mmCIF file of C-alpha atoms and ligand atoms in Angstrom:
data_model
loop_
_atom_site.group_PDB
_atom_site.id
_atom_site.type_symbol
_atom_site.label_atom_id
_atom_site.label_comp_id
_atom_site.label_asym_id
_atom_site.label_seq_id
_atom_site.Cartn_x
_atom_site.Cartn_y
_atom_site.Cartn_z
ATOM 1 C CA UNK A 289 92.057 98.295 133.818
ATOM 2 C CA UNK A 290 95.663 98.809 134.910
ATOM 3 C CA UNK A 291 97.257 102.068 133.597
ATOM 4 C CA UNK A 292 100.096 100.554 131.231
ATOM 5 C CA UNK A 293 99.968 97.386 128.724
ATOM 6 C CA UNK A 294 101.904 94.775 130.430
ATOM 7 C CA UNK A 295 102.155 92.653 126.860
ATOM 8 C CA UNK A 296 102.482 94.018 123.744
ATOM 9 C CA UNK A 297 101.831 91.785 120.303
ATOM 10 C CA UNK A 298 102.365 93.463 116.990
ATOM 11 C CA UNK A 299 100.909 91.592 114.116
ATOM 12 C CA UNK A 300 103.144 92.704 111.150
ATOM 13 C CA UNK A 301 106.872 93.253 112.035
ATOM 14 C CA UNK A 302 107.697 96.168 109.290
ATOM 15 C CA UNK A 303 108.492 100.181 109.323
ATOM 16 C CA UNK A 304 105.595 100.771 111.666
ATOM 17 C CA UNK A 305 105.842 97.814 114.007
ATOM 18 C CA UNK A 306 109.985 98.201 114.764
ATOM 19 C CA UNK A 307 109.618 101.816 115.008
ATOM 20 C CA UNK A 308 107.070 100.716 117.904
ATOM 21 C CA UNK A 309 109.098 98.498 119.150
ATOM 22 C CA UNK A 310 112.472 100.737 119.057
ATOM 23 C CA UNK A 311 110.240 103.327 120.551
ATOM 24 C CA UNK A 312 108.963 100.845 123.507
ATOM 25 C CA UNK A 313 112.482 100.365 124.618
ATOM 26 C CA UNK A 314 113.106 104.237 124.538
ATOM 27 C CA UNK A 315 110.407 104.880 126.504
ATOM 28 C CA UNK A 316 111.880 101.974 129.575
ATOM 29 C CA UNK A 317 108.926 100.178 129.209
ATOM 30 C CA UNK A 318 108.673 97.052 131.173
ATOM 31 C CA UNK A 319 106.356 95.088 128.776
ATOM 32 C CA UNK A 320 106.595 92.075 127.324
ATOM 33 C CA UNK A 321 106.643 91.793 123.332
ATOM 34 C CA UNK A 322 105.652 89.248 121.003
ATOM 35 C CA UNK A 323 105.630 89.358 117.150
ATOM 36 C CA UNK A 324 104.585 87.921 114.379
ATOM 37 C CA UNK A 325 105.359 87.942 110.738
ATOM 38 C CA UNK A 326 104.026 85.473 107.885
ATOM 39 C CA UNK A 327 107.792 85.415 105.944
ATOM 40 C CA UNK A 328 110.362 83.351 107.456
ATOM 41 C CA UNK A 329 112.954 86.291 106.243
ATOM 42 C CA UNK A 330 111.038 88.577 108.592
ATOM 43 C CA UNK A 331 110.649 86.799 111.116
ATOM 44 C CA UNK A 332 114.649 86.159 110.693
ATOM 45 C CA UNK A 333 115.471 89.776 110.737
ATOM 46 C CA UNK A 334 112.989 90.421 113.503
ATOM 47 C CA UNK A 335 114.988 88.208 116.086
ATOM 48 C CA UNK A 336 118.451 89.693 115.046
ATOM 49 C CA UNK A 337 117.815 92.808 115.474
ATOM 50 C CA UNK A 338 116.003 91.909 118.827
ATOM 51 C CA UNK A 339 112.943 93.567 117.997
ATOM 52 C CA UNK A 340 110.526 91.170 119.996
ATOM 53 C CA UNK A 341 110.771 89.409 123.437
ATOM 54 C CA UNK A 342 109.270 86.226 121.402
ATOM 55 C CA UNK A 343 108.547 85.774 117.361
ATOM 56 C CA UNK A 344 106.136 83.579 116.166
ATOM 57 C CA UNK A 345 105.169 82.484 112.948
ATOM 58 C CA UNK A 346 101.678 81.944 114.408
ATOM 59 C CA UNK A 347 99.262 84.543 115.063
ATOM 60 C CA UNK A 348 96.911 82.418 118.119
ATOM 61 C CA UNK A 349 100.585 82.557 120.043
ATOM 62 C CA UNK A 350 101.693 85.430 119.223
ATOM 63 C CA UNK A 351 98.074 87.203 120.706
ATOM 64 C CA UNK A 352 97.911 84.618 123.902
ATOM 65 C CA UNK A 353 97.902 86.408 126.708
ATOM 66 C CA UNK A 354 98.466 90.275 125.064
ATOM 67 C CA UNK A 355 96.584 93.558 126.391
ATOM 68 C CA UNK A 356 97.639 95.184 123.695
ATOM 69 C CA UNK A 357 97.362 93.418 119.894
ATOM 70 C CA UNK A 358 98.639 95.883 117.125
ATOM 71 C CA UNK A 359 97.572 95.467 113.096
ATOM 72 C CA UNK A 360 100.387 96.344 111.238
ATOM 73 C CA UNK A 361 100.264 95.226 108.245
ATOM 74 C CA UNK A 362 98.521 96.492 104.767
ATOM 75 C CA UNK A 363 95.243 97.703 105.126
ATOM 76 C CA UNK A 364 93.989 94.973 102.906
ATOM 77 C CA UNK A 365 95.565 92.039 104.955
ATOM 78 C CA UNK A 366 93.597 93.181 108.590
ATOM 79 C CA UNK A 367 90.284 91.681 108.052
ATOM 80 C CA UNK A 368 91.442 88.058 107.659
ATOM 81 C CA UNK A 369 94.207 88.511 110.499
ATOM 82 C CA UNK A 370 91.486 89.712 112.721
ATOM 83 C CA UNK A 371 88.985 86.898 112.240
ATOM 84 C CA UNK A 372 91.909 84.590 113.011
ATOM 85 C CA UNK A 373 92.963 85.910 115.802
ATOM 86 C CA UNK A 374 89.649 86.372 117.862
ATOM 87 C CA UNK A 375 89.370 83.077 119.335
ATOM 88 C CA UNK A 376 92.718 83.583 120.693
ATOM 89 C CA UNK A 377 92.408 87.304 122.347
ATOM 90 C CA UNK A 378 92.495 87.675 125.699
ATOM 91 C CA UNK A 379 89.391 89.235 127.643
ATOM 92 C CA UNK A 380 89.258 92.719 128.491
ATOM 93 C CA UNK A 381 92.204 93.639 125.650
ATOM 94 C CA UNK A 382 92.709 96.652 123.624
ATOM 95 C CA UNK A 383 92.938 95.713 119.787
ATOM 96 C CA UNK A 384 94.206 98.401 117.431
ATOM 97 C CA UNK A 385 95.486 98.577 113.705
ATOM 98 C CA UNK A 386 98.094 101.213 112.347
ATOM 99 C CA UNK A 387 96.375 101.507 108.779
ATOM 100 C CA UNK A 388 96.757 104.597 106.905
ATOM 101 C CA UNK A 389 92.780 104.029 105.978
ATOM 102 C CA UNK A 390 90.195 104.089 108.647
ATOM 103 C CA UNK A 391 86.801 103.083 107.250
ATOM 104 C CA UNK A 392 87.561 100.072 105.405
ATOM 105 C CA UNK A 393 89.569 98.378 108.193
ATOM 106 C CA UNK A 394 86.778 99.325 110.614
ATOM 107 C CA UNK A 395 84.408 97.457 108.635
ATOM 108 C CA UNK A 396 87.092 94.239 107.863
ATOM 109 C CA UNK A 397 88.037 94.017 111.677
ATOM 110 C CA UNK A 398 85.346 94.713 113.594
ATOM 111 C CA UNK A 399 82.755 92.680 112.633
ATOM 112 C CA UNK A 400 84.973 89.716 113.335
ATOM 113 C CA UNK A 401 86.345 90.734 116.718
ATOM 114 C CA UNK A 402 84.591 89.519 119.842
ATOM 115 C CA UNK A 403 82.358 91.789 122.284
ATOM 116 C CA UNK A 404 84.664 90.922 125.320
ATOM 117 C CA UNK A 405 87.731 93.178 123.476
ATOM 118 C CA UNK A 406 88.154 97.236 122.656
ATOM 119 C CA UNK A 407 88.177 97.347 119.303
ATOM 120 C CA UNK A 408 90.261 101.542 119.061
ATOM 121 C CA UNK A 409 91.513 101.825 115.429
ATOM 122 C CA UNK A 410 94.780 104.525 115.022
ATOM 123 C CA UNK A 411 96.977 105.772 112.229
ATOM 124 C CA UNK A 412 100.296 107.259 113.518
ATOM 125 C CA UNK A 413 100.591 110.051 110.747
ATOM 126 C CA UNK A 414 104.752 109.350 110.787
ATOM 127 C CA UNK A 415 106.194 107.315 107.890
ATOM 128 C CA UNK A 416 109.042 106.930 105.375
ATOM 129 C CA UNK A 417 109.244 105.277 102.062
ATOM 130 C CA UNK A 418 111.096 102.358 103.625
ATOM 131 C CA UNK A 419 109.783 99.282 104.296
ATOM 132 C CA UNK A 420 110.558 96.364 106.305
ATOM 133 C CA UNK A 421 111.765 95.079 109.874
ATOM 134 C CA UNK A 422 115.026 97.103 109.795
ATOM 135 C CA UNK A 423 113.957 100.212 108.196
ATOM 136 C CA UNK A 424 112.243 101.238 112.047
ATOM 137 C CA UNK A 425 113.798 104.146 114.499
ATOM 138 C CA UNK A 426 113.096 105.112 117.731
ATOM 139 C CA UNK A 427 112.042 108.443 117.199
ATOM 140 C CA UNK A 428 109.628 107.801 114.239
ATOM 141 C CA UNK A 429 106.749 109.016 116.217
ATOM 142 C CA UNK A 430 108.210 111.961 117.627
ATOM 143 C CA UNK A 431 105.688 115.016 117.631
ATOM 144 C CA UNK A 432 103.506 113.186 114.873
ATOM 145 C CA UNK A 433 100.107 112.955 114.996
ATOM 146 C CA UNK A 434 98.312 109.772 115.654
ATOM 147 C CA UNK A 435 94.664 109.965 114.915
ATOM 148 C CA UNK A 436 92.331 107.409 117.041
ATOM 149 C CA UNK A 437 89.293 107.148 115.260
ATOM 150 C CA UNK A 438 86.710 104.623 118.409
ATOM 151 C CA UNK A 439 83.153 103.897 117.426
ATOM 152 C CA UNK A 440 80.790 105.830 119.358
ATOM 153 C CA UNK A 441 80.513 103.315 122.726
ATOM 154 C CA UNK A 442 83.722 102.371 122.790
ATOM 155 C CA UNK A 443 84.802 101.866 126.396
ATOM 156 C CA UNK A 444 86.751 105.355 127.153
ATOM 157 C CA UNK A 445 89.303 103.505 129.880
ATOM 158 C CA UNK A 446 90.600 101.729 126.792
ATOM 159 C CA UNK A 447 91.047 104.827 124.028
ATOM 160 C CA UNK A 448 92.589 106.243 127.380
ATOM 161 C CA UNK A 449 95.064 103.806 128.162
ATOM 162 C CA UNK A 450 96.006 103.972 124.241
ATOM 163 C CA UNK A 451 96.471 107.298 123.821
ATOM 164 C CA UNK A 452 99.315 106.917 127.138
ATOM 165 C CA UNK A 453 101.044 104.288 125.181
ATOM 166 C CA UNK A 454 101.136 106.389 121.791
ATOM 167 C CA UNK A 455 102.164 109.729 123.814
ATOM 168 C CA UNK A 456 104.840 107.504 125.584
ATOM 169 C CA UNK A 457 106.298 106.678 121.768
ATOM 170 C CA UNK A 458 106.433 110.484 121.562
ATOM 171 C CA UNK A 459 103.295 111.169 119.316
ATOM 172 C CA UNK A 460 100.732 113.798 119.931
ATOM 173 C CA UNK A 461 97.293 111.862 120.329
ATOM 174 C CA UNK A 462 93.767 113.218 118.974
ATOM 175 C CA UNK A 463 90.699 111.409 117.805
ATOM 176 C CA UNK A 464 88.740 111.986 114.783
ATOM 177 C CA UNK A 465 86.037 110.277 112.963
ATOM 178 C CA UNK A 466 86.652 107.765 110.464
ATOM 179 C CA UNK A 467 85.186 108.821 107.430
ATOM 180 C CA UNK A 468 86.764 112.607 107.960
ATOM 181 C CA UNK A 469 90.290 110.888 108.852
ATOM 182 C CA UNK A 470 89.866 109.269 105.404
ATOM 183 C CA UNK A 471 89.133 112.400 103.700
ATOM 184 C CA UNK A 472 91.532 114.752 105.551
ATOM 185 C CA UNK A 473 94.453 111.970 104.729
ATOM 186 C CA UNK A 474 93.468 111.578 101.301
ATOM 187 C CA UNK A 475 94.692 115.464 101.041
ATOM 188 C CA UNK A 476 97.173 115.611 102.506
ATOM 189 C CA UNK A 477 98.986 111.980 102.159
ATOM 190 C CA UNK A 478 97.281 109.542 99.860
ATOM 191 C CA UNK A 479 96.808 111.621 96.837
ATOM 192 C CA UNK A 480 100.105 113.480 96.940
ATOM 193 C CA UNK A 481 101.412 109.727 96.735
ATOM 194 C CA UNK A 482 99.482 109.200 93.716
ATOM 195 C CA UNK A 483 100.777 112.221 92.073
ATOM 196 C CA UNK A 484 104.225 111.807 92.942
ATOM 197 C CA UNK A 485 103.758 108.355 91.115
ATOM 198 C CA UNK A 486 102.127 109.599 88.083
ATOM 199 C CA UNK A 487 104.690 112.144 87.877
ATOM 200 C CA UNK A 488 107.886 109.520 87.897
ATOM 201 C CA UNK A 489 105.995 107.453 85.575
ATOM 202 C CA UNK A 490 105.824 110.538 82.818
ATOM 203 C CA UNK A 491 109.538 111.176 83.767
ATOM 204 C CA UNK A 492 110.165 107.476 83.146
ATOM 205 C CA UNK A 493 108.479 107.362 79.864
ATOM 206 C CA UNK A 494 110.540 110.727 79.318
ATOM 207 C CA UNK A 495 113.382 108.922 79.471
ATOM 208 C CA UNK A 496 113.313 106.525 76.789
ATOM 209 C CA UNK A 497 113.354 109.956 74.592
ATOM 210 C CA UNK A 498 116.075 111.585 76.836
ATOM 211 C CA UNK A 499 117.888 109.001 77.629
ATOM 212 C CA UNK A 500 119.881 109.542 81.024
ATOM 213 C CA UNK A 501 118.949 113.276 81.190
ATOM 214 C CA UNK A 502 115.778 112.660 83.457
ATOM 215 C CA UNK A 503 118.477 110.890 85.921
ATOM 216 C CA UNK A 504 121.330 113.196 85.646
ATOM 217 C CA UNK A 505 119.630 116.487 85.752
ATOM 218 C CA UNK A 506 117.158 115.500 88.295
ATOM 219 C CA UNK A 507 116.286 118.377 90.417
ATOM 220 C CA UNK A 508 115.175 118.621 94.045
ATOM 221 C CA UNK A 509 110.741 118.608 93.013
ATOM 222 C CA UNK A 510 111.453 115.680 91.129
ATOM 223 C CA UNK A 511 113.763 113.766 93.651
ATOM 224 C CA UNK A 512 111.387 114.288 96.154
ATOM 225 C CA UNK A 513 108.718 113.116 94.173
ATOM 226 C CA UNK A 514 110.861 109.763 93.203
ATOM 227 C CA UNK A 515 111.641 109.115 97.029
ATOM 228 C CA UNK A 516 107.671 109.352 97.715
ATOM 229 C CA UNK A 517 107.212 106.875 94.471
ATOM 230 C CA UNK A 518 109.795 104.680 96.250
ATOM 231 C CA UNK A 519 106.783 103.823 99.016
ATOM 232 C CA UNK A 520 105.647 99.770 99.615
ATOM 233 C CA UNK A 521 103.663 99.507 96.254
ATOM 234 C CA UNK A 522 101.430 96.486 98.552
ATOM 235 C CA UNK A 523 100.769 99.090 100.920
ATOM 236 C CA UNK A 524 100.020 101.552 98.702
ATOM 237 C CA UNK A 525 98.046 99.295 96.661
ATOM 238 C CA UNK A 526 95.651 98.447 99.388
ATOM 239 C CA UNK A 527 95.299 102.294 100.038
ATOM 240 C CA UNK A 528 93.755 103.235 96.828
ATOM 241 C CA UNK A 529 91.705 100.060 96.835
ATOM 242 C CA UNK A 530 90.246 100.589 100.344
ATOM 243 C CA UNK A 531 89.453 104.746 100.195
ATOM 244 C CA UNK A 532 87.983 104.981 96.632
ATOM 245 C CA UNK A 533 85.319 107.116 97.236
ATOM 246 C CA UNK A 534 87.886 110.100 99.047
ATOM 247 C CA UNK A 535 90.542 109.317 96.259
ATOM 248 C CA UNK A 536 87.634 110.017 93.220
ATOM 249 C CA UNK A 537 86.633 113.086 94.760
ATOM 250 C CA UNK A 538 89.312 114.668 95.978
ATOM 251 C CA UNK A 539 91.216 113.531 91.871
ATOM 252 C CA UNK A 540 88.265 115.036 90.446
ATOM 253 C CA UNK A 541 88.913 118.206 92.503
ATOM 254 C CA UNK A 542 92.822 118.048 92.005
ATOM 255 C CA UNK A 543 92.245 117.345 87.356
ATOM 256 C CA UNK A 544 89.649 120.667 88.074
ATOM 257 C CA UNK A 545 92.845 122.487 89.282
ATOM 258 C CA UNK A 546 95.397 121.177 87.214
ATOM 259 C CA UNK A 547 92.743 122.527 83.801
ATOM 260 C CA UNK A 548 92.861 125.533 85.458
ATOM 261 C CA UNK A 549 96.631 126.384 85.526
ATOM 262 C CA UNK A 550 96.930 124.517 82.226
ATOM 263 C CA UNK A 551 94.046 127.202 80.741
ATOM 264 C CA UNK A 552 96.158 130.130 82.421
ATOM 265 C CA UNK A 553 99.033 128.864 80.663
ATOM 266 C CA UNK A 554 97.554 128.460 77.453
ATOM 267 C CA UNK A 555 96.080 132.042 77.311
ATOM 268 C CA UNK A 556 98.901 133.446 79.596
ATOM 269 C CA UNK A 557 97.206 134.863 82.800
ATOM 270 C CA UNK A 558 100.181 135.434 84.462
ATOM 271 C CA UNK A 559 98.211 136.800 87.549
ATOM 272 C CA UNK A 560 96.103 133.709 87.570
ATOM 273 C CA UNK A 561 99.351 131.700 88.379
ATOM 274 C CA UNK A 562 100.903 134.604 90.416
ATOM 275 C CA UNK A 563 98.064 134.449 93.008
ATOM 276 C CA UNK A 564 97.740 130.752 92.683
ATOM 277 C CA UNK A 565 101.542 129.749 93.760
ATOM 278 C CA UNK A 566 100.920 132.983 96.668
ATOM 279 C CA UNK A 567 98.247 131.414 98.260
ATOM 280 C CA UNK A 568 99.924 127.868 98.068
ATOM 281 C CA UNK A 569 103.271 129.262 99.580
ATOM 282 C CA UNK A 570 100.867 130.610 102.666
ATOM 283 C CA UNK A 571 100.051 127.161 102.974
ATOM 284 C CA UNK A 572 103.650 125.832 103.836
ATOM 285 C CA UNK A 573 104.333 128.560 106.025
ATOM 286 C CA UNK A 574 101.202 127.580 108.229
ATOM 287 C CA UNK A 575 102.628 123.940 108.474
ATOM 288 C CA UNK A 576 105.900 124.980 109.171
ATOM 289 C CA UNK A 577 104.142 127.477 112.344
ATOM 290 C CA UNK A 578 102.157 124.118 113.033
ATOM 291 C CA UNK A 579 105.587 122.539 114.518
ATOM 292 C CA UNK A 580 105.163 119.917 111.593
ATOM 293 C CA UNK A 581 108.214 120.909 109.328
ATOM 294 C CA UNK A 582 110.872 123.378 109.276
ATOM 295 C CA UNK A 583 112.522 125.738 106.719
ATOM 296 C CA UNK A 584 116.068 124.215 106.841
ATOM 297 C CA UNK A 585 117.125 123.037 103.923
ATOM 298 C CA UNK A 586 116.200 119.346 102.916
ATOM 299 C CA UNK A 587 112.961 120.513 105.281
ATOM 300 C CA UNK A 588 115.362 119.494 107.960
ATOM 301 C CA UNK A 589 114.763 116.121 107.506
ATOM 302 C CA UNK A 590 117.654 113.345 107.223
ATOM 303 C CA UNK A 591 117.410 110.973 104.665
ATOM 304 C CA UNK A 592 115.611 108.285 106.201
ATOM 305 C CA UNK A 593 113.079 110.699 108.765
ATOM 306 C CA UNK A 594 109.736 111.856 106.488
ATOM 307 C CA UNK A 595 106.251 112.004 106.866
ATOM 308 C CA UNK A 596 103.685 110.002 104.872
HETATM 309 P P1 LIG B 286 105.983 97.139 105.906
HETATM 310 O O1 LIG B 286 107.240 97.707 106.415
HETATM 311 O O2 LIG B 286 105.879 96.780 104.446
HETATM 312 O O3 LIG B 286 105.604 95.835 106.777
HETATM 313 C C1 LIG B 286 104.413 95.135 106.537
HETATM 314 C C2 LIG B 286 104.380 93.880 107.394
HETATM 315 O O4 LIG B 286 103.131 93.220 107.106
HETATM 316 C C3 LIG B 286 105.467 92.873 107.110
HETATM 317 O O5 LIG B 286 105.833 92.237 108.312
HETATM 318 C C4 LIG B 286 104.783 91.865 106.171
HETATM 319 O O6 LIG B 286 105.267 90.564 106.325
HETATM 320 C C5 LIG B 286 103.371 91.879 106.704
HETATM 321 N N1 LIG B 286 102.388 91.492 105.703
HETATM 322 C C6 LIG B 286 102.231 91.998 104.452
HETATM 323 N N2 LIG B 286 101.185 91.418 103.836
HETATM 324 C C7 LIG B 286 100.677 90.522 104.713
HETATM 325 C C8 LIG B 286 99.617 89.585 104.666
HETATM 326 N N3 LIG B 286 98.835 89.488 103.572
HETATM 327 N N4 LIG B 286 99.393 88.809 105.754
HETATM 328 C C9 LIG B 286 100.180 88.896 106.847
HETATM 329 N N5 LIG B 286 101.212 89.770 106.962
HETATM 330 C C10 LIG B 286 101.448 90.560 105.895
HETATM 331 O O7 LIG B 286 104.725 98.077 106.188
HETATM 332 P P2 LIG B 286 104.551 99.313 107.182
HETATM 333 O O8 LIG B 286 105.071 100.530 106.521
HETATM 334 O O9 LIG B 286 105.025 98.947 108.544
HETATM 335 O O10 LIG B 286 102.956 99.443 107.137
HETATM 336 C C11 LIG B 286 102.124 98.702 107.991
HETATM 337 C C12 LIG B 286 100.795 99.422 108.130
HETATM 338 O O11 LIG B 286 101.051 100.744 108.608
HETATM 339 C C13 LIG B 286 100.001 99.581 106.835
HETATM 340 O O12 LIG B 286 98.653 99.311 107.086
HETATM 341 C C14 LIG B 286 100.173 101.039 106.462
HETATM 342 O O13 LIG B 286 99.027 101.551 105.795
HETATM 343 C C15 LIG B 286 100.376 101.697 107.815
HETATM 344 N N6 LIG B 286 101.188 102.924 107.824
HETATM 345 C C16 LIG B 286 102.326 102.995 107.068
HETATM 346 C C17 LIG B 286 103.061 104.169 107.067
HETATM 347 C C18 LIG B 286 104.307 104.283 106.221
HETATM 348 O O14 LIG B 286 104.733 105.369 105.910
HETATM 349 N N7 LIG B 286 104.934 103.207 105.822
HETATM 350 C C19 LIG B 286 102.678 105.250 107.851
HETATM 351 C C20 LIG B 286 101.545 105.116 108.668
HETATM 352 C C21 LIG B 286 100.801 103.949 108.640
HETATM 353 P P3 LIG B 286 106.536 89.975 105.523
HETATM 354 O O15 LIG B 286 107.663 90.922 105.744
HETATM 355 O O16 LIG B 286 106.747 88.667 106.174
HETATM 356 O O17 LIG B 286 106.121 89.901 104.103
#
């Protein structure tokens, strides 16, 4: 197996895929790119903006010939994209998927894939709310995380020659097992999603009582919160849908904690919450000494560059 993809097909030209493009160039690649996307509009966009060496509005042409095929498109769309692709797939190829859930696209994709290809699922843990073929930047991945999560088996050469091409788009690589990555990601991405949702919902049912005032007044917890609630509802969609059993548990474990504060409210244990919003402060400060945020203002982010 040569050290560095020679052709590159990404299935799914949105956020995810142009970032990997834009990031491709950066990194003076010489590899050839196809794409595909199912929307005309796309596909439109895609060629403008020169994301691709080739579009296609068919998957078998756009995978012809690729040593590297990328999933990126929602988690719920994979399995059928997989089982029409596999005839097509060149021997001896790497095929990997970008979905923010692990499990579920394992069992959608693999199944259908055949034994002569590496089947190495990833999740770059880099995101914004932005969606589409021109919302993509070149330094997206930039000391992220992306989390390859192989089967036991899986042919190492391949998960190596991977984790080159995602440390060439600037990421930091590291593997992890499926069913954790699903758990560990419902934490720290999937439920805070759901919570920043729920949260602009009650502010927009607010409204009809306050009129503008949940607009006008909005302060910086709540604007952050409608920014997240901005996110690809598909995507999102097919995120809930496709990690149930991590998003029950850990919303069991997050109503537990909400009762709590809402008892030490009620009966005013103002130690309760003293100690409660201390230890949760600790928490940003070890994310921040992590290299994953900073303490500027705006968490030194501009307003197109956050994490999912
Ligand atoms: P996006 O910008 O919304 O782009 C999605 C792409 O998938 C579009 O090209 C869309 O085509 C295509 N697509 C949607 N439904 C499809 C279907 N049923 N069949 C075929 N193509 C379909 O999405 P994204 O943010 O790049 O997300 C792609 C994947 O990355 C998702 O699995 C997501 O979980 C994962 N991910 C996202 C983030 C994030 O923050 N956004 C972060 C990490 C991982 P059209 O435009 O033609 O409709």
């Amino acid at each position: 197996m040569s050290q560095q993809f020679e052709h590159v097909a990404l299935i799914g030209l949105g956020l995810i895929a142009s970032s990997i493009s834009h990031a491709m160039r950066r990194a003076d690649m010489n590899t050839r790119i196809t794409g595909y996307a199912r929307s005309s509009t796309t596909r439109g966009k895609a060629r403008k903006l020169g994301l691709c060496d080739k579009v296609y509005d068919s998957l078998a042409d756009t995978v012809r010939g690729a040593d590297l095929v990328v999933l990126a498109v929602p988690v719920g769309a994979m399995g059928a994209i997989a089982k029409e692709i596999a005839p097509f797939l060149k021997e001896g190829a790497v095929v990997t998927d970008v979905g923010s859930v692990k499990r579920a696209v394992i069992d959608a994709v693999g199944p259908s894939l055949p034994k002569s290809v590496h089947f190495v699922p990833g999740h770059p843990i880099a995101g914004t709310e932005r969606s589409g073929p021109d919302a993509g930047f070149a330094s997206l991945f930039d000391n992220r995380w992306c989390l390859l999560t192989p089967e036991a088996g899986t042919d190492k050469k391949a998960i190596t020659k991977l984790r080159k091409f995602w440390e060439a788009l600037g990421a930091n690589v590291d593997e992890m097992e499926p069913d954790h990555h699903d758990l560990v990601l419902m934490v720290t991405s999937h439920a805070p999603h759901l919570i920043a949702y729920t949260m602009v919902g009650v502010a927009d049912d607010l409204k009809r009582v306050t009129d503008t005032e949940v607009i006008n007044y909005s302060a910086a917890g709540f604007r952050d919160f409608t920014r997240i609630a901005a996110s690809d509802p598909t995507m999102w969609r097919d995120v809930f849908l496709n990690n149930k059993e991590a998003s029950l548990e850990i919303l069991g474990r997050f109503t537990e904690e909400l009762f709590a504060l809402q008892r030490a409210i009620r009966i005013g244990d103002g130690d309760f919450l003293f100690d409660y919003f201390t230890r949760t402060r600790a928490v940003r400060r070890s994310i921040i000494e992590a290299g994953q945020d900073t303490d500027e203002a705006n968490f030194g982010r501009g307003a197109t560059d956050t994490d999912k």
